[in-house]
Every structure is written in C-alpha cells, then in structure tokens.
Coordinates of C-alpha atoms in Angstrom, one line a residue:
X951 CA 160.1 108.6 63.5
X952 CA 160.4 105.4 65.6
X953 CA 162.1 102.2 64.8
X954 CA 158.9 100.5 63.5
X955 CA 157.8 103.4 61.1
X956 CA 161.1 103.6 59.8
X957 CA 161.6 100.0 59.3
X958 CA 158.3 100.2 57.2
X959 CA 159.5 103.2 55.4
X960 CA 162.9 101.4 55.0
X961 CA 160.5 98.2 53.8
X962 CA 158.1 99.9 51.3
X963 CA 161.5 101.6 49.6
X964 CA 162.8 98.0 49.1
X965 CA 159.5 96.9 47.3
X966 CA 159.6 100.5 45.1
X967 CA 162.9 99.9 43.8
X968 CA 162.6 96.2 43.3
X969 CA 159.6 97.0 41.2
X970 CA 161.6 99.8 39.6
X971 CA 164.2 97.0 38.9
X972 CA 161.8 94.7 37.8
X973 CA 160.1 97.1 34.7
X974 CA 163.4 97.8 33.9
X975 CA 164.7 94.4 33.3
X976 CA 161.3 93.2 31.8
X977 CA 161.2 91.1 35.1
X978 CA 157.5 89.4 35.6
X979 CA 155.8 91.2 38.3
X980 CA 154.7 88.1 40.0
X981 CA 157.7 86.5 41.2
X982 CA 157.5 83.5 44.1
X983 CA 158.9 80.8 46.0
X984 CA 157.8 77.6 44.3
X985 CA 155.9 74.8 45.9
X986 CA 157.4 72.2 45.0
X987 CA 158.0 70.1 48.0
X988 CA 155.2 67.3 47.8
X989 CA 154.9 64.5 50.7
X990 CA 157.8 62.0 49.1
X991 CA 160.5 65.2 48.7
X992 CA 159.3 66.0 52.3
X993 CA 160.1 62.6 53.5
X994 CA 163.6 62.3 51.6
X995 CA 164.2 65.9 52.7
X996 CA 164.2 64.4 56.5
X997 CA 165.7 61.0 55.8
X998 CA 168.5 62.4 53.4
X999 CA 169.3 64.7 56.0
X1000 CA 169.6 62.5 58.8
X1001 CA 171.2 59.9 57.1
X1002 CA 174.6 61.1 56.4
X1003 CA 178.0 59.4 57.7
X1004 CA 176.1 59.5 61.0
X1005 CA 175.3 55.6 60.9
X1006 CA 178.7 55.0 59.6
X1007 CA 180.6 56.5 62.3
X1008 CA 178.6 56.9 65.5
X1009 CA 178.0 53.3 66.6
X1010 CA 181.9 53.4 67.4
X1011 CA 181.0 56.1 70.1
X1012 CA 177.7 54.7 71.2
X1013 CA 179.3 51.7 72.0
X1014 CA 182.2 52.9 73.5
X1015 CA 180.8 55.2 76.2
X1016 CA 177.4 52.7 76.9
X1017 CA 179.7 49.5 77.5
X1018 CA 177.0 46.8 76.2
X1019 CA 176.0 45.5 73.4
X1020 CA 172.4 45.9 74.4
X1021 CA 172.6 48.9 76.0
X1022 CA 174.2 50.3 72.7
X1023 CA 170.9 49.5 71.0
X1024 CA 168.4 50.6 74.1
X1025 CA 170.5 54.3 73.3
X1026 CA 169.8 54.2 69.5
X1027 CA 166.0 53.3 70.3
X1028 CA 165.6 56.0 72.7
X1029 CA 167.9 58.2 70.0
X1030 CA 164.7 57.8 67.4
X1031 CA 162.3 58.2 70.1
X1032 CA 163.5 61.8 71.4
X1033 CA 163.9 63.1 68.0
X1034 CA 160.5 62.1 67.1
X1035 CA 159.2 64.0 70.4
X1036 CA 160.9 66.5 69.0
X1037 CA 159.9 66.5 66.0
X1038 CA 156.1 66.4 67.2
X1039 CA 156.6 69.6 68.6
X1040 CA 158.4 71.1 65.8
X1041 CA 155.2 70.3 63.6
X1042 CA 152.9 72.2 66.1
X1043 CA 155.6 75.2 65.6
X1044 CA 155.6 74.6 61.6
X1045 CA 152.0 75.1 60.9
X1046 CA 151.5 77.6 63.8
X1047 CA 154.3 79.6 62.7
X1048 CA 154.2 78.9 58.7
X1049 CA 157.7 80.3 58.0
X1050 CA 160.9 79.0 56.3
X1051 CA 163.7 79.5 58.8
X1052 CA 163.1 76.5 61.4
X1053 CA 164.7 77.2 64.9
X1054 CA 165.2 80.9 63.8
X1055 CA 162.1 81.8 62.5
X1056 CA 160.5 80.7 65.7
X1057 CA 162.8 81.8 68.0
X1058 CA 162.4 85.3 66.4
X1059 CA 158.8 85.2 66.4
X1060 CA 158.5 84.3 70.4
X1061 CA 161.4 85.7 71.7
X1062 CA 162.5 88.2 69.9
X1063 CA 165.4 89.2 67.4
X1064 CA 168.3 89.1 69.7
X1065 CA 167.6 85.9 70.6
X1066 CA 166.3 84.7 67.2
X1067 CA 170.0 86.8 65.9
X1068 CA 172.0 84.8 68.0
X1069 CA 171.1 81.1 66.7
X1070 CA 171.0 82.7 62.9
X1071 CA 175.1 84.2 64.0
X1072 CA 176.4 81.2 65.1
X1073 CA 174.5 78.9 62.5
X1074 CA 175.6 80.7 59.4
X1075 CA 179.2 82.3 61.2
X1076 CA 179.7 78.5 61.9
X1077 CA 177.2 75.1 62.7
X1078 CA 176.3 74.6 58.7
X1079 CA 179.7 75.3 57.1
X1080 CA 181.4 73.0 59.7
X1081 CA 179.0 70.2 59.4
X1082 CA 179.0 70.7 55.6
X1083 CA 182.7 70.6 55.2
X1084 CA 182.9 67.5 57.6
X1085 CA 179.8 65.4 55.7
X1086 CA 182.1 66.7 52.1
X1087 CA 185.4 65.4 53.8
X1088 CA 183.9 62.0 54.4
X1089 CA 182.3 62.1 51.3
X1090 CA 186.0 63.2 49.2
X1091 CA 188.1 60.3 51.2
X1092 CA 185.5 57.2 50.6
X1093 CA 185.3 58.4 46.8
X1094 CA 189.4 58.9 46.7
X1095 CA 190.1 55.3 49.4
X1096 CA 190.2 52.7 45.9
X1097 CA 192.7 55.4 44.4
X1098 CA 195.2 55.3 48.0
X1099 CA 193.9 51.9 48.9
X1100 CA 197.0 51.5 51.3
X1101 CA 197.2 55.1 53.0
X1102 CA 195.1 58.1 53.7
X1103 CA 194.2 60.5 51.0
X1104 CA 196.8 63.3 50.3
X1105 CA 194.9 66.2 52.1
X1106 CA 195.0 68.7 49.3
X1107 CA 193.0 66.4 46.7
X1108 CA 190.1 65.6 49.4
X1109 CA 190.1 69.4 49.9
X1110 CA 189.8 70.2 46.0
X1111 CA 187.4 67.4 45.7
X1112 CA 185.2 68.3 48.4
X1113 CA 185.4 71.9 46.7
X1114 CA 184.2 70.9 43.4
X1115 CA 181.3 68.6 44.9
X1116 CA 180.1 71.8 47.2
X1117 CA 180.3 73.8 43.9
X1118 CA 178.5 71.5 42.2
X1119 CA 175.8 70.8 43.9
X1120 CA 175.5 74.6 44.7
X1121 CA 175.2 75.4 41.0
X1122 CA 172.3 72.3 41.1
X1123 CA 170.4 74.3 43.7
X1124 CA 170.6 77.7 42.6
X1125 CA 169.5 76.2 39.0
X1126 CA 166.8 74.4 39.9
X1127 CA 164.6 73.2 43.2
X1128 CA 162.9 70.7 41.4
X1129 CA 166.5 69.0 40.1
X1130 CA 167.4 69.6 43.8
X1131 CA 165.0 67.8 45.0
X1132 CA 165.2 64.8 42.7
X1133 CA 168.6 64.5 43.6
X1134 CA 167.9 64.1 47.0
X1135 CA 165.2 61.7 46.5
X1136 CA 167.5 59.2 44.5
X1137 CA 170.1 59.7 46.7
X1138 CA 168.4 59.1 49.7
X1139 CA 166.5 56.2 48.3
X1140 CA 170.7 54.7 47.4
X1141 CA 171.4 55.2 51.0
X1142 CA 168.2 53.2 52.0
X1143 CA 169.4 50.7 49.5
X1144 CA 172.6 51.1 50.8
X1145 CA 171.5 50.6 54.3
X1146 CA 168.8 47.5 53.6
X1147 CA 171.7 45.3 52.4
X1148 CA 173.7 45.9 55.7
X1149 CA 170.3 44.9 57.4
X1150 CA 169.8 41.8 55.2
X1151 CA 173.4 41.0 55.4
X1152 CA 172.8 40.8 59.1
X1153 CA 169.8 39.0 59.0
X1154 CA 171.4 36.1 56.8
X1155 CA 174.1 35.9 59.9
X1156 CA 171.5 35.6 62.8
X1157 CA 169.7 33.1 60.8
X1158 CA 172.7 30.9 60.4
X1159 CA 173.0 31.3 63.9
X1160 CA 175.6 34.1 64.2
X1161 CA 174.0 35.9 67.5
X1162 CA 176.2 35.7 70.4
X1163 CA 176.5 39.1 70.9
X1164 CA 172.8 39.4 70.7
X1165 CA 171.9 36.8 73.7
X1166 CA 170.5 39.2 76.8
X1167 CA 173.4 37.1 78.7
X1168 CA 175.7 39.0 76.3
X1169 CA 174.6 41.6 75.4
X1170 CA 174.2 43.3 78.8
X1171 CA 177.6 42.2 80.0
X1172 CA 179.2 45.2 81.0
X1173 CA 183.5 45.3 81.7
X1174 CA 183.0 48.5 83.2
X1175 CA 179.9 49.7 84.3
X1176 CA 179.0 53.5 82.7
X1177 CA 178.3 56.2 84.9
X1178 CA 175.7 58.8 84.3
X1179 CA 178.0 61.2 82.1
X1180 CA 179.0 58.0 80.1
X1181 CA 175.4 57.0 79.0
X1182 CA 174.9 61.1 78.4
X1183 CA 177.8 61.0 75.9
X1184 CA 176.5 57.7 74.3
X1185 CA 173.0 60.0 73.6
X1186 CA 174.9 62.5 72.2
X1187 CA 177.0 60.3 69.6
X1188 CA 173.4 58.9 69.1
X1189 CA 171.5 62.8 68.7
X1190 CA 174.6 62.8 65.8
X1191 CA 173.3 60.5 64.0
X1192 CA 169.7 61.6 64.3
X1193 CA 171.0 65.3 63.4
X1194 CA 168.2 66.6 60.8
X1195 CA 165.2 66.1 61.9
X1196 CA 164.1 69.3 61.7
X1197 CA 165.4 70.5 58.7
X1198 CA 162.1 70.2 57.0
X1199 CA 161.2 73.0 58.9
X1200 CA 163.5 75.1 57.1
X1201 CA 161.6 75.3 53.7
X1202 CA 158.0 75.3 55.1
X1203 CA 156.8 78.0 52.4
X1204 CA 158.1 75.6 49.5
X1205 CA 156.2 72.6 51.0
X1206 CA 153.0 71.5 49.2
X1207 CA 150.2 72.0 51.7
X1208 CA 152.0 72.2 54.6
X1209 CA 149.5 71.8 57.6
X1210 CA 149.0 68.1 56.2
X1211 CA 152.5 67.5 54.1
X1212 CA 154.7 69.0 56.9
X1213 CA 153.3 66.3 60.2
X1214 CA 152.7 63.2 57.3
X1215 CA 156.3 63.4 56.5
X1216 CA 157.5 63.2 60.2
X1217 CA 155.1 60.8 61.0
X1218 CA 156.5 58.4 58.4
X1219 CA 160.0 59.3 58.7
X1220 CA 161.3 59.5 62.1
X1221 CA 160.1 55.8 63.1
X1222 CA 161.1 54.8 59.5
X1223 CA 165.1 56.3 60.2
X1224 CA 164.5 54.9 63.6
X1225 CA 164.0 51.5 62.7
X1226 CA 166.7 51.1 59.7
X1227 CA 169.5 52.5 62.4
X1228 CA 168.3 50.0 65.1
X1229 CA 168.2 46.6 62.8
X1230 CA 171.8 48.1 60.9
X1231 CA 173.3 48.3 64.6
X1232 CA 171.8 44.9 65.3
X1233 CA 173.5 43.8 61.4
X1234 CA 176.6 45.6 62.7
X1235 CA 176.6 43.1 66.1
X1236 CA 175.7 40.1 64.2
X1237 CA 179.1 39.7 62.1
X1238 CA 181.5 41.7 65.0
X1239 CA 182.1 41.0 67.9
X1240 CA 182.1 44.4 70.3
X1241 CA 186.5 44.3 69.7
X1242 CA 185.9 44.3 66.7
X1243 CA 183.7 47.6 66.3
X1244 CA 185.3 49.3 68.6
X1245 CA 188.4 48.9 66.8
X1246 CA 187.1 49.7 63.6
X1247 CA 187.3 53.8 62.4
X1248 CA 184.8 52.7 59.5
X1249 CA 182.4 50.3 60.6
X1250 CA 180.7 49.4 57.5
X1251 CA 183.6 49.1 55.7
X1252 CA 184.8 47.0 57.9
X1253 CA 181.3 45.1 57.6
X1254 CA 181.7 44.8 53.5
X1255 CA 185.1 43.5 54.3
X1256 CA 184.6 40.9 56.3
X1257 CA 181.2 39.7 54.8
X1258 CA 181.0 40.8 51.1
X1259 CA 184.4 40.1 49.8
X1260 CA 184.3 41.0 46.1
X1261 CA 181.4 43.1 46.8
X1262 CA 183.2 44.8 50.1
X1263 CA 183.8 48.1 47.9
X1264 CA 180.1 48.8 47.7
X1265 CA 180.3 50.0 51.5
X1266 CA 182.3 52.6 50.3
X1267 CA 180.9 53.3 47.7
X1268 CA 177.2 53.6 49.5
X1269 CA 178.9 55.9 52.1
X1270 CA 180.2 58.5 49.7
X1271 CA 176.8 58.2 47.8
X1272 CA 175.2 58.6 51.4
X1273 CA 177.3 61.7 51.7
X1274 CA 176.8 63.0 48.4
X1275 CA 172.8 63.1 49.7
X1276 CA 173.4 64.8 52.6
X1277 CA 175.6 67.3 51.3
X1278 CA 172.7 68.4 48.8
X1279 CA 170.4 68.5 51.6
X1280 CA 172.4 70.6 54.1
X1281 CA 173.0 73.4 51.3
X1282 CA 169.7 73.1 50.4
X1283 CA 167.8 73.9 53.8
X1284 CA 170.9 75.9 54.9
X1285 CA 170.4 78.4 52.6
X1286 CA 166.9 79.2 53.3
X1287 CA 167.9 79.9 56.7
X1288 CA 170.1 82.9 54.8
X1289 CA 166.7 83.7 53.0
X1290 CA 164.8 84.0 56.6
X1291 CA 168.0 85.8 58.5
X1292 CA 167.7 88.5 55.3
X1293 CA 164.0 88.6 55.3
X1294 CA 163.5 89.8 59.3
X1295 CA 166.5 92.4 58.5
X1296 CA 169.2 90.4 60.6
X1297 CA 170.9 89.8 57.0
X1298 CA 172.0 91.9 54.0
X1299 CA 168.8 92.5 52.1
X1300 CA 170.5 90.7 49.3
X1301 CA 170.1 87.5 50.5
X1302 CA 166.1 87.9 50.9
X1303 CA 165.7 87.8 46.8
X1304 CA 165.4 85.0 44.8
X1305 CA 166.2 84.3 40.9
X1306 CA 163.4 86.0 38.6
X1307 CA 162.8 82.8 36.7
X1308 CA 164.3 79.9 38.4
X1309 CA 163.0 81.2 42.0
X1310 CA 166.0 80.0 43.9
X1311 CA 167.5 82.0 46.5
X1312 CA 171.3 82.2 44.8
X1313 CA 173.0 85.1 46.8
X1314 CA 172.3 82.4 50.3
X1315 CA 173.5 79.9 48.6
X1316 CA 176.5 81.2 47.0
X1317 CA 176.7 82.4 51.3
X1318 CA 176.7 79.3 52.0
X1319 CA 178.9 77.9 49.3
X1320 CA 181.6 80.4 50.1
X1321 CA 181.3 79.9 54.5
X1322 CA 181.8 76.1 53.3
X1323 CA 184.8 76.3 51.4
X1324 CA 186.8 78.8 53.6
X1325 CA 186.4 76.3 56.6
X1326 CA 187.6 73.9 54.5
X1327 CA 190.6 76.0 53.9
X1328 CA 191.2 76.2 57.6
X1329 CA 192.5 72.7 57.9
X1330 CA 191.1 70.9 61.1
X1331 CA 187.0 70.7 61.3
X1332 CA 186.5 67.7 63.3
X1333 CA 187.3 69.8 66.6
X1334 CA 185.1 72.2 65.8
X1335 CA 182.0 70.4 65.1
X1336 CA 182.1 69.7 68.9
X1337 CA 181.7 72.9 69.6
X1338 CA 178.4 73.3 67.5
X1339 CA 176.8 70.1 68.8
X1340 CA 176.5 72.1 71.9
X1341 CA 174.7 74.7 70.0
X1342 CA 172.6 72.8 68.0
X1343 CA 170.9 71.1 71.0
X1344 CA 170.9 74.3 72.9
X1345 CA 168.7 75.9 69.9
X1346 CA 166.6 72.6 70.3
X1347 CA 165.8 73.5 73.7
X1348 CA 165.5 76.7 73.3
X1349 CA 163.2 76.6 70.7
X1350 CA 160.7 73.6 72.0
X1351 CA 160.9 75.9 75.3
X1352 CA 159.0 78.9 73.2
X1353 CA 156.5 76.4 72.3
X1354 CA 155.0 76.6 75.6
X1355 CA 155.8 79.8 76.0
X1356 CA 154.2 80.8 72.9
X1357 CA 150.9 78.7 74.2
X1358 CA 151.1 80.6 77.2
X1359 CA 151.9 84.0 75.3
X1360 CA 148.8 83.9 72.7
X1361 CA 146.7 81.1 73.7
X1362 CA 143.9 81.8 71.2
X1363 CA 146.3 81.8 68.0
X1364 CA 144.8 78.9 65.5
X1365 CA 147.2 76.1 65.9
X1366 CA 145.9 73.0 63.0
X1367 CA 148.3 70.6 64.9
X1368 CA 148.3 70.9 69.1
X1369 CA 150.6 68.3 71.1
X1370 CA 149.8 67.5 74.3
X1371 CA 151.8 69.1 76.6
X1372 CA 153.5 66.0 78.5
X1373 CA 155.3 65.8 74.7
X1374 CA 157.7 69.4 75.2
X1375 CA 157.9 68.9 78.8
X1376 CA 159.4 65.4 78.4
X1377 CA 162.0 66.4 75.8
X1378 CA 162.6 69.2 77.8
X1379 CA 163.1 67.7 80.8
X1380 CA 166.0 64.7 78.5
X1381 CA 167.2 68.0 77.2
X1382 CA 168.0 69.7 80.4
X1383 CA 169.7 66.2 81.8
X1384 CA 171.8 65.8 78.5
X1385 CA 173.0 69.4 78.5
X1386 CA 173.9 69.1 82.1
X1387 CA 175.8 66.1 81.9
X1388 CA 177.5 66.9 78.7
X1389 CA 178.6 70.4 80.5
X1390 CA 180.0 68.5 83.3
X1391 CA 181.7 65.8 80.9
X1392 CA 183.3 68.1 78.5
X1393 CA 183.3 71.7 80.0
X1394 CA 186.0 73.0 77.6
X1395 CA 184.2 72.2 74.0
X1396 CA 180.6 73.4 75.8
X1397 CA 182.0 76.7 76.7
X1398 CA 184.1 77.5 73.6
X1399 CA 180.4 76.8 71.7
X1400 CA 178.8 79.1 74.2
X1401 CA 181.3 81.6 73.7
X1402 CA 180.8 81.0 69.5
X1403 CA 177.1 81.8 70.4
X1404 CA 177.9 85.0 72.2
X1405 CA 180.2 86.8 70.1
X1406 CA 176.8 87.8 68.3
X1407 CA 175.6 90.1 70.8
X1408 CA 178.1 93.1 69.2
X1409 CA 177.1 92.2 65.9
X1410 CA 173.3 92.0 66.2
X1411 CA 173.5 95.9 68.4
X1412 CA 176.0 97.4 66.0
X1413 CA 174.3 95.6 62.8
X1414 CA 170.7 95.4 63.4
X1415 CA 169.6 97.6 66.8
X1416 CA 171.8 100.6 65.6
X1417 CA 169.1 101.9 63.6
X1418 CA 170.8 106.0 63.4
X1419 CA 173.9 104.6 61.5
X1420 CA 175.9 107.2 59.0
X1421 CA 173.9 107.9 56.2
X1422 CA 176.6 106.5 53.9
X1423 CA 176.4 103.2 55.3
X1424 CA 173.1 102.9 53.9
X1425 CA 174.1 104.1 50.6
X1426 CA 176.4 101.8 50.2
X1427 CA 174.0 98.8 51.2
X1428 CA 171.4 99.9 48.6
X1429 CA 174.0 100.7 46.3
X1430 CA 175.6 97.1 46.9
X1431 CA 172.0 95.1 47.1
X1432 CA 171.2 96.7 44.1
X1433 CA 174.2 95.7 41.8
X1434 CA 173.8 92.5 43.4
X1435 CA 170.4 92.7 41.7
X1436 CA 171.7 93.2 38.4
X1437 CA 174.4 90.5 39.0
X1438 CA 172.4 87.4 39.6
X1439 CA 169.1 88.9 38.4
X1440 CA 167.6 88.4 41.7
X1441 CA 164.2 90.1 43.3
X1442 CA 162.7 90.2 46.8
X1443 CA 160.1 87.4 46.1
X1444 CA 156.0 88.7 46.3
X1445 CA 155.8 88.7 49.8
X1446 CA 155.2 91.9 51.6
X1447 CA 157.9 92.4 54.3
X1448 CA 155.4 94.9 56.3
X1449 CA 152.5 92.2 56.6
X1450 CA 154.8 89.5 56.9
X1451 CA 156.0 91.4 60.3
X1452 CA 152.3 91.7 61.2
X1453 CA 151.5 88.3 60.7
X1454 CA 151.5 86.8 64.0
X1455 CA 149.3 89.6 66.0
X1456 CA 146.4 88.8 63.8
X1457 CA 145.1 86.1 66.1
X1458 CA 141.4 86.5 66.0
X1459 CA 141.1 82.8 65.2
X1460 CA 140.5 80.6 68.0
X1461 CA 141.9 77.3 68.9
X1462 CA 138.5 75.3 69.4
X1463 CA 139.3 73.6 65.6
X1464 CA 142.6 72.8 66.6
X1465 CA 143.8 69.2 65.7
X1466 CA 145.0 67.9 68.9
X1467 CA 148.3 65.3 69.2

C-alpha cells in the first residue's frame, strides 16, 4: 500500500471512530465550524491585530534609525502601503485557496508539506507564543505602573498576571467564538478611541501653532544622514507595527461569505490602520520635540503626561486595553493555525476536532495557552522576538512567491479575486531588499531565526514522512486522541479529510469570470 492509500485508510478510520464516538456520547452528527465572522468582526479581526503596543513602542525605533522627522513619517506611509500590497495578494490566495491556516495552508498547498511543516514548526515551537507573551507583558506592566508608580513592576506579579489574562481569555475562546469576537470588536473600537484622542490631541497643538517639527525645513534636517541598512531597520520597526495583516486569513472557513467579506475587510482596513498610525506619529511630533521621543521608552505615556495632566493615566490605561485586544486576537487566529497543522497530518489528530456544541477548537487553544505560558516562564522574550521577525517576513515572502508560482502551476484554477501581477512582484522585489539589508545589519539574530526554522526538518521526516513507524506508536496516538475525545468532548468537525486533500486538483473551472485587481 502506498503513502496516499494508507493516508486514506488512516483518514476514513478517523471519521469511523469519531462517528463511533459520536453515537456513543449522543453527540449530533452534524458538527461544524461556525460562520460567524461577518464584515465588522473581519475588520476588527485585522485592526485589533495590528494594533497592539506596536504604535506605542515603534515610533522610538523608526525615528531612531531614519534620522528625520519627515522621513520617520515617509517610513510609516510606505509601512501601510506594503502591507496593503500584501495584503492584496493575500486576498487572491484567501479565496483561491479557501482554507483556515494563512501562510501555512498555502504554503502547503503550493509547495508542499515540508515546506508548509517548516513555517507551522517554527510558528507554533516559537513566533505566536513569543509574540503573545511580549503583547501580555506589556499589557501586565501598564495595568500594574499606577500600583509601582515609582519603579518597574516586581517581575513575578507581571508574570502571574499575564498568566491569568492568557488563561482568561483562553477559557473566552474555547467557550464561545461569538463572545470572542465581541471582545475583540469592543476592544479594538477602545484602541481606536484610544488612538483618536492622541490624534485630536495633536491636532489642537498644530492648530495653536505647535508645528516646528513639522516645517519641511525641519523635518528633513538630518544630524547624521542614514545609510541604506539604517532606513531598512526603520521598515522593519515599522513592518512591527503593521504585524497582522494577514491574520484574517487564518479563519477563512469561519468568515461569512468569504470571496466578498474576506477583500471588503482589507480594503477598509489597511488604509484605515494606515492613516490612524500616520496622523498619531504626526500627534506624537506636534507636542515633542525628536529628543524628546527618542528619549522616551513609552511614547504615549509620555504624550498623556505632558499634555493631559489629570487625564495622563488614560494612556496607560488605553495601552493595556490596546493589549488586552490584541492578546484575544493572537490566541484566537493562533489557534486555528493548530487546527490546520492537525488537519493536513503535520499535528496530533487531536488538535483537528472542535467542541461538539460550542464548535471551538479547545485542544489548539489550550496548545497555545500552554506554549504561551512556558515562554513566559523562561524569563527573557524581548530577544527572542528578534529572532522571529526574521521568520515572519521570510514566510511573507515565501508565501506571496507561491502566488505566482501557483498562477504559473494551475493557470486555469477559478480565482474570484486576480491581482495584477506588478502587485507580488513589487512586494517581492521591497521584500528581497529588506531581507538583504536586515541580514547584512544584524547577521547574528537573522541566522539564529533561520536556524529556529531548520530545526524542523528532523521533526517533519521522523513525525510526518516516517509513515512505517512501530505499530505501538500508533496505538498509543489513537489511544491518546481518543481519551482526549472524551476529555474535552471534542470531534473532527464535518469535513471530510480525504476530499479536503483532493480539493485543489479539481480545477475544471476556468479563470475567464475571474475578478481582476
């Protein structure tokens, strides 16, 4: 028997014995992801992710490495603009490809699974716990700064409360996706809030006539001018803060009509994040002078103080609500890229199933939960989420690359959304520049990530290629996937793993209905 037949045979066992599972726990027959993502949840899905303590931290570094005021806020412009090219192409991929799963599911699809493996490994092993223990961090020292107003935060009470807010807002998602997603639509609507009084703060102040640092003669005075490598670092600190972009892509099957729901909410989005970071920078510049900033670790805090008085702890206040946002929204598209990992068989099984009744995937998120909380047990994160920026734009890349390879591969597959080609060749090409520059800046953190990426390659041929393994071992899975059933009362949702492989060869459709970008 080859490897497809017996991952079929391996596939149609799973479904028998779920069903067997199912009849015995009086468990409906019809269980399914819920769509439950309309066009507003989509659009606070991608603002609530991108708007974390981004904004709050990264004008520090943007400034720092572009030397000007004004070419400080050329960087955040372009920022918004290559995440929205993008994004563009990420919506082609989205509705070509309709899968939960993002980069991975894509990258699986086109290239194959050790490629598709290697992003899931280093994602899961480390990207999303780091970056959610970091955004928890910020969050557990601007809630604790009023209670240790004149020194940092003992470091075990922000660990225990960043703990209890990542166990919190676990238990929110596995108990419901609508509660989920209301949280992150009134949260992401405080940090717009939030963000719209910086902005008219700022505005009050250039209208009294508080704009030096905004005269062209100012603004592009440089002390030093910035090489090459310099401005590259600026983008990056800038790509920080526009991390998330495509995080809507992650829970593509729980989208309400995707093909329109899925492009409308990066449409309005993108230029709507882009705008709010440009005129806060521009607030930010109004009331400080580029010393100032530079010398700040907490520019809007610094902000509130100097312009709110009484009303300066509100800054912190919106940071840890920002925080609070955009922890709930990395567990929740974090943990459907579990659910995609377990559904092509690069995961335990386990993690494919969802909660009979609430249709949550629980054992990813608990996954995710857990990975979370054990980095934050390891003591120092900020070093390490240099090393993942590296592989989060290197999936970028990657990933926008299969999309031409994919047209190349099947040109006649139906695509409802079709960019125009200069859009992947352009990010591509600011891609391939950034990368370069970043590897010749900062050799040490790029190749440490690369190495994190790597260390997969074992895993995915002993775990997933190594299809003869000891029959024991796969007692024991089947053994340990099914009292996980019984545990959290989970079942593989109604989706048919053998068709859901099949999918993409189906391609009879032609392009000539396409939408074209």
């Amino acid at each position: 028997m080859d490897g497809v037949e017996r991952k079929k045979t391996e596939a149609r066992r799973s479904i028998m014995k779920d069903s067997e599972l199912k009849r015995d726990s009086g468990i409906p027959e019809r269980v399914t992801l819920k769509k439950e993502i309309g066009l507003l949840s989509a659009c606070t899905i991608i603002i609530g992710n991108i708007i974390g303590s981004g904004i709050f931290i990264s004008p520090k570094g943007v400034l720092e490495h572009s030397g000007s005021v004004g070419l400080a806020l050329v960087v955040w412009m372009l920022g918004g603009g290559v995440a929205a090219l993008g994004s563009l192409c990420y919506a082609e991929l989205g509705v070509t490809i309709p899968k939960s799963g993002g980069d991975y599911s894509y990258v699986t699809e086109i290239f194959g699974g050790l490629v598709g493996f290697l992003l899931l490994w280093s994602a899961v092993l480390i990207m999303y716990p780091t970056t959610l223990a970091v955004i928890a961090l910020t969050f557990s020292s601007y809630v604790l700064q009023p209670v240790f107003p004149h020194c940092v935060p003992p470091y075990i009470a922000t660990r225990m409360l960043s703990a209890i807010c990542i166990l919190f807002l676990t238990w929110v998602n596995c108990y419901s996706v609508r509660l989920a997603t209301r949280i992150q639509d009134a949260f992401t609507v405080g940090k717009l809030l939030a963000l719209g009084l910086i902005i008219t703060v700022g505005l009050v102040q250039i209208c009294g006539g508080n704009y030096e640092s905004l005269t062209p003669q100012t603004a592009f005075t440089f002390n030093k001018a910035p090489s090459i490598g310099q401005i590259a670092l600026a983008f990056l600190h800038a790509s920080f803060a526009f991390s998330g972009w495509n995080f809507l892509n992650y829970v593509t099957e729980e989208v309400v009509d995707p093909r329109r729901n899925l492009p409308r909410a990066i449409y309005i989005s993108i230029p709507l994040v882009t705008c709010v970071y440009t005129l806060t920078n521009i607030a930010y510049f109004s009331s400080m002078s580029p010393e100032e900033l530079l010398s700040s670790n907490a520019v809007a805090v610094t902000f509130g103080e100097k312009l709110l008085g009484m009303f300066s702890t509100l800054m912190p206040i919106s940071v840890a609500l920002s925080t609070f946002g955009g922890i709930n929204g990395y567990l929740f598209t974090s943990s459907r890229l579990c659910f995609s990992g377990a559904r092509e068989g690069h995961l335990p099984s386990l993690l494919a199933m969802i909660h009979f009744k609430h249709c949550t995937p629980i054992p990813a998120l608990l996954v995710c939960c857990t990975a979370t909380i054990v980095i934050l047990c390891i003591g120092e994160t900020h070093n390490l989420i240099n090393y993942v920026s590296f592989i989060n734009y290197l999936s970028y890349g990657v990933t926008i690359a299969g999309l031409l390879y994919y047209r190349w591969k099947k040109p006649n597959l139906y695509r409802p959304i079709k960019v125009s080609l200069l859009v992947p060749v352009c990010y591509l090409l600011f891609w391939a520049l950034l990368l370069a520059f970043s590897l010749h800046s900062e050799p040490l953190v790029c190749g440490v990530g690369l190495v994190i990426m790597l260390t997969g390659v074992p895993v995915y041929f002993l775990g997933v290629y190594w299809k003869d393994k000891p029959r024991c071992i796969y007692d024991f899975t089947e053994w340990a996937t099914y009292l996980g059933q019984r545990v959290f009362f989970v079942v593989f949702p109604q989706i048919d793993p053998i068709e859901l492989a099949e999918w993409t060869d189906k391609s009879s459709f032609t392009s000539k209905s396409s939408g074209h970008l």
